[in-house]
Amino acid sequence: MSQVVYVNGEYVAAEDAKISVFDRGFLMADAVYEVTSVLGGKLIDFEGHVTRLQRSLSELQMMAPVSMDELLEIHRQIIARNNIDEGGVYLQVTRGADVARDFVWPDPEVVKGGIVLFGFEKPLVNAKVLEEGISVISQPDERWGRRDIKTTQLLYPSFAKMQAKQQGAGDAWFVEEGYVTEGTANNAYIVKDGVIITRQLTNDILHGITRAAILRFASEAQMKVEERPFTIEEAQSADEAFVTSATGFAQPVIKIDGVDIGTGKPGPISVRLREIYTEEMRKTAV
Ligand code: PDD
């Protein structure tokens, strides 16, 4: 059976789905997106993702083409129609199709926004690479300055991930003015003497939904958290490192620029946080 996707009000087979060549998401990356994980056929932290979507839209003066309640229903339909047990749902809202291809944003009353959703299967809980950890390389952060808005301008992160792959690593950590910002598609952490250190929330990084949950669970488990920038050198001499994202949960980082972190194996705090996160999210999925 072919994949069913949602495009501008309709559920269609993926091969029949159509988007205008004038869609500004396609022409200008004038679009925002969210990826929400699915566990046991249910959505993880849906409210967090929808709240961030609303913020991304409002920062770019874009309109939501459907209501937030309708969004939940469309997510559920995508899961049901594609029979997804473990994986995620991708959602993208664009500023719509405007034949003028103008750098000035079109009037949202005239040019209506576009919306696309599709689902995917992906092992999240018992995924070997997520449990065993990855090595990362550092790369200069050459993205735009509004990384707090989740836009589809993903060429630079994709370029950096490709550099990592070509060097035999699993991902890249971005570095700006000497400090780590985040990973290509995740937030970055180190652990030193029992303290979890991660960059504070500004426009320099995406405000991860998984980050918020992990920091909440860490505090509840009496772990110490410091929100501040750290360097690659500090990370290399840390006891542990890890990254968080909707599709990776908490994933250990075992090597940075060729240097083993701690024992070179996933550290106890990252492993514990991964367990807590999985348990808690199973309980609250909708
Ligand atoms: N990426 N930082 C960046 C740059 C990201 O792209 C992501 C998520 C995160 C983590 O955010 P969250 O915990 O809300 O997933 C941090 C998604 C998963 C993606 O692009 O596929």
XYZ file of C-alpha atoms and ligand atoms in Angstrom:
307
model
C 0.000 0.000 0.000
C 1.391 3.406 -0.857
C 2.119 6.110 1.697
C -0.713 8.531 2.433
C 0.263 12.182 2.830
C -1.735 15.315 3.622
C -1.480 18.250 1.214
C -3.536 21.420 1.551
C -6.700 19.836 2.877
C -6.540 16.417 1.255
C -5.221 12.973 2.077
C -3.630 11.558 -1.061
C -1.246 8.809 -2.109
C 2.294 10.234 -2.001
C 2.805 9.667 -5.740
C -0.326 11.724 -6.508
C 0.531 14.629 -4.194
C 1.083 17.967 -5.923
C 2.642 21.249 -4.812
C 2.859 24.375 -6.954
C 6.208 25.253 -8.528
C 5.506 28.756 -7.160
C 5.297 27.590 -3.566
C 7.575 29.871 -1.553
C 8.709 26.950 0.550
C 10.151 25.409 -2.594
C 11.522 28.655 -4.095
C 12.802 30.453 -0.982
C 12.693 28.045 1.965
C 9.911 30.394 3.137
C 8.475 27.701 5.374
C 8.561 26.374 8.904
C 8.342 22.798 10.097
C 8.007 20.437 13.038
C 8.872 16.793 13.565
C 6.889 15.021 16.273
C 7.824 11.512 17.352
C 5.404 8.625 17.526
C 5.653 5.865 20.130
C 3.111 3.066 20.255
C 1.057 4.932 17.620
C 0.840 8.062 19.794
C 2.374 11.533 19.572
C 5.144 12.573 21.957
C 5.106 16.104 23.374
C 2.572 17.249 20.772
C 1.666 20.381 22.676
C 5.298 21.503 22.792
C 5.670 21.086 19.032
C 2.441 22.922 18.264
C 3.359 25.775 20.591
C 6.757 26.124 18.900
C 5.088 25.989 15.467
C 2.811 28.871 16.456
C 5.833 30.845 17.595
C 7.782 30.154 14.366
C 4.743 31.261 12.340
C 4.239 34.407 14.336
C 7.941 35.410 14.182
C 7.686 35.226 10.369
C 4.216 36.835 10.222
C 2.778 33.700 8.657
C -0.735 32.383 9.156
C -1.566 28.857 10.219
C -3.677 27.344 7.408
C -5.575 25.134 9.887
C -6.464 25.403 13.563
C -4.292 23.754 16.188
C -7.098 21.271 16.982
C -7.315 20.315 13.335
C -3.553 19.802 13.367
C -3.850 17.140 16.056
C -6.534 15.376 14.050
C -4.422 15.478 10.856
C -1.419 14.072 12.764
C -3.609 11.242 14.067
C -4.978 10.531 10.599
C -1.458 10.333 9.183
C -0.493 7.842 11.902
C -3.636 5.749 11.402
C -3.702 5.814 7.604
C -0.026 4.795 7.447
C -0.213 2.397 10.379
C 2.769 3.955 12.176
C 3.745 2.417 15.486
C 7.182 3.945 16.051
C 8.597 6.854 14.053
C 7.338 10.355 13.497
C 5.197 12.879 11.671
C 6.711 15.689 9.614
C 4.694 18.876 9.231
C 5.525 21.862 7.047
C 3.707 25.158 6.685
C 4.740 27.433 3.812
C 3.808 30.995 2.946
C 1.998 29.560 -0.054
C 2.254 29.752 -3.831
C 2.849 33.252 -5.175
C 3.522 33.578 -8.901
C 5.153 36.980 -8.288
C 8.182 35.358 -6.588
C 8.546 38.612 -4.725
C 11.069 39.127 -1.930
C 8.350 41.103 -0.202
C 5.941 38.776 1.563
C 2.545 38.516 -0.144
C -0.624 39.524 1.678
C -1.719 36.396 3.617
C -5.352 37.197 2.798
C -4.514 36.942 -0.900
C -1.886 34.200 -0.928
C -2.949 31.420 1.430
C -0.358 29.361 3.236
C 0.343 25.779 2.257
C 0.534 22.759 4.531
C 1.978 19.292 4.104
C 2.221 16.360 6.516
C 3.678 12.898 6.106
C 4.630 10.133 8.482
C 7.597 7.798 8.713
C 8.608 4.633 10.542
C 11.835 4.757 12.530
C 13.062 2.657 15.461
C 13.357 5.041 18.421
C 13.473 2.982 21.588
C 15.659 0.017 20.706
C 17.763 1.705 18.075
C 21.389 0.543 18.203
C 22.963 3.823 17.051
C 20.823 5.811 19.489
C 21.970 3.617 22.374
C 25.600 3.079 21.406
C 26.288 6.721 20.693
C 27.907 8.645 17.879
C 31.103 10.525 17.173
C 30.860 14.171 16.164
C 33.146 16.651 14.438
C 33.133 20.407 14.986
C 32.150 22.739 12.156
C 31.844 26.530 11.995
C 28.264 27.684 12.528
C 27.481 29.432 9.262
C 23.685 29.374 9.540
C 21.537 32.511 9.733
C 21.078 34.239 13.077
C 17.438 33.264 13.817
C 17.983 29.631 14.687
C 15.173 29.863 17.234
C 12.742 29.771 14.281
C 12.385 26.266 12.865
C 12.637 27.030 9.150
C 13.272 24.654 6.262
C 16.560 26.371 5.360
C 18.492 23.179 6.033
C 21.205 23.291 3.393
C 24.001 24.304 5.751
C 23.153 21.713 8.437
C 22.897 19.132 5.676
C 26.286 20.254 4.281
C 27.836 19.949 7.760
C 26.348 16.487 8.301
C 27.804 15.437 4.974
C 31.241 16.684 6.088
C 30.808 14.533 9.206
C 29.865 11.493 7.148
C 32.812 11.964 4.807
C 35.081 12.035 7.868
C 33.564 8.865 9.316
C 31.563 10.675 12.052
C 27.855 10.561 12.831
C 27.151 14.281 13.155
C 28.636 17.775 13.488
C 28.515 20.243 16.373
C 28.422 23.862 15.305
C 30.890 26.305 16.848
C 30.463 30.080 16.891
C 32.910 32.531 18.486
C 34.653 29.602 20.146
C 31.552 28.046 21.706
C 29.351 25.136 20.696
C 25.886 26.236 19.610
C 24.154 22.899 18.823
C 24.244 19.862 16.540
C 23.014 19.853 12.931
C 19.551 18.734 14.099
C 19.822 18.405 17.876
C 20.785 20.230 21.053
C 24.227 19.543 22.569
C 25.199 18.751 26.184
C 28.219 17.759 28.219
C 28.410 16.347 31.740
C 31.245 17.199 34.122
C 31.435 16.099 37.771
C 27.734 15.243 37.681
C 26.654 18.632 36.266
C 24.765 18.706 32.959
C 25.908 21.692 30.881
C 24.013 22.976 27.833
C 23.866 26.314 26.047
C 21.217 28.741 27.296
C 18.211 29.587 25.116
C 18.734 32.564 22.805
C 18.249 33.113 19.063
C 21.515 31.180 18.528
C 19.871 27.777 18.897
C 16.585 26.013 18.349
C 14.610 25.754 21.567
C 14.372 21.972 21.532
C 11.172 20.410 22.780
C 13.173 17.353 23.852
C 15.666 19.686 25.569
C 12.893 21.186 27.700
C 11.649 17.736 28.751
C 15.144 16.373 29.435
C 16.094 19.372 31.612
C 12.828 19.027 33.524
C 13.413 15.302 34.126
C 17.053 15.952 35.091
C 15.963 18.486 37.740
C 13.257 16.153 39.021
C 15.906 13.429 39.378
C 18.018 15.904 41.471
C 20.666 16.211 38.725
C 22.396 19.584 38.503
C 21.945 21.617 35.332
C 23.974 24.636 34.162
C 22.751 26.552 31.123
C 25.834 28.173 29.630
C 28.041 27.906 26.545
C 30.973 25.456 26.446
C 33.935 24.986 24.094
C 34.999 21.905 22.134
C 38.053 21.622 24.448
C 35.808 21.596 27.516
C 33.620 18.981 25.859
C 36.640 16.827 25.053
C 37.619 16.773 28.730
C 34.045 16.184 29.949
C 32.904 12.908 31.545
C 30.030 12.490 29.090
C 28.374 14.181 26.145
C 25.014 13.709 24.470
C 22.491 15.276 22.109
C 18.708 15.494 22.214
C 16.058 15.677 19.514
C 12.547 14.431 18.841
C 13.817 11.630 16.640
C 16.874 10.732 18.732
C 15.620 11.251 22.322
C 18.872 11.534 24.359
C 21.695 10.049 22.313
C 25.224 9.643 23.727
C 28.173 11.304 21.994
C 31.317 9.230 22.518
C 33.953 11.065 20.466
C 34.481 14.705 19.517
C 36.994 15.586 16.782
C 38.676 12.210 17.276
C 38.971 12.472 21.103
C 37.175 9.903 23.267
C 34.754 11.438 25.781
C 35.158 9.906 29.248
C 35.529 6.168 28.767
C 34.603 6.408 25.091
C 31.323 4.623 25.904
C 27.838 6.050 26.643
C 27.924 7.662 30.077
C 25.537 6.786 32.938
C 23.752 10.148 33.022
C 22.930 10.114 29.305
C 21.796 6.498 29.513
C 19.606 7.243 32.560
C 18.086 10.344 30.945
C 17.290 8.321 27.849
C 15.479 5.746 30.014
C 13.528 8.353 31.990
C 12.580 10.234 28.825
C 11.302 7.075 27.111
C 9.269 5.998 30.162
C 7.743 9.431 30.769
C 6.941 10.062 27.124
C 5.183 6.727 26.783
C 2.953 7.785 29.705
C 2.030 11.189 28.299
C 1.786 10.458 24.537
C -1.529 11.470 22.960
N 15.496 18.693 14.414
N 18.412 21.937 17.020
C 18.174 21.836 15.689
C 18.957 22.696 14.775
C 17.185 20.946 15.215
O 16.945 20.863 13.914
C 16.478 20.145 16.150
C 15.397 19.187 15.715
C 16.772 20.274 17.520
C 16.026 19.489 18.574
O 14.715 19.954 18.719
P 13.558 18.984 19.210
O 14.011 18.382 20.471
O 12.402 19.864 19.354
O 13.395 17.915 18.124
C 17.730 21.194 17.916
C 14.463 17.818 13.885
C 14.302 16.554 14.653
C 14.725 17.608 12.400
O 15.119 18.557 11.762
O 14.492 16.506 11.891
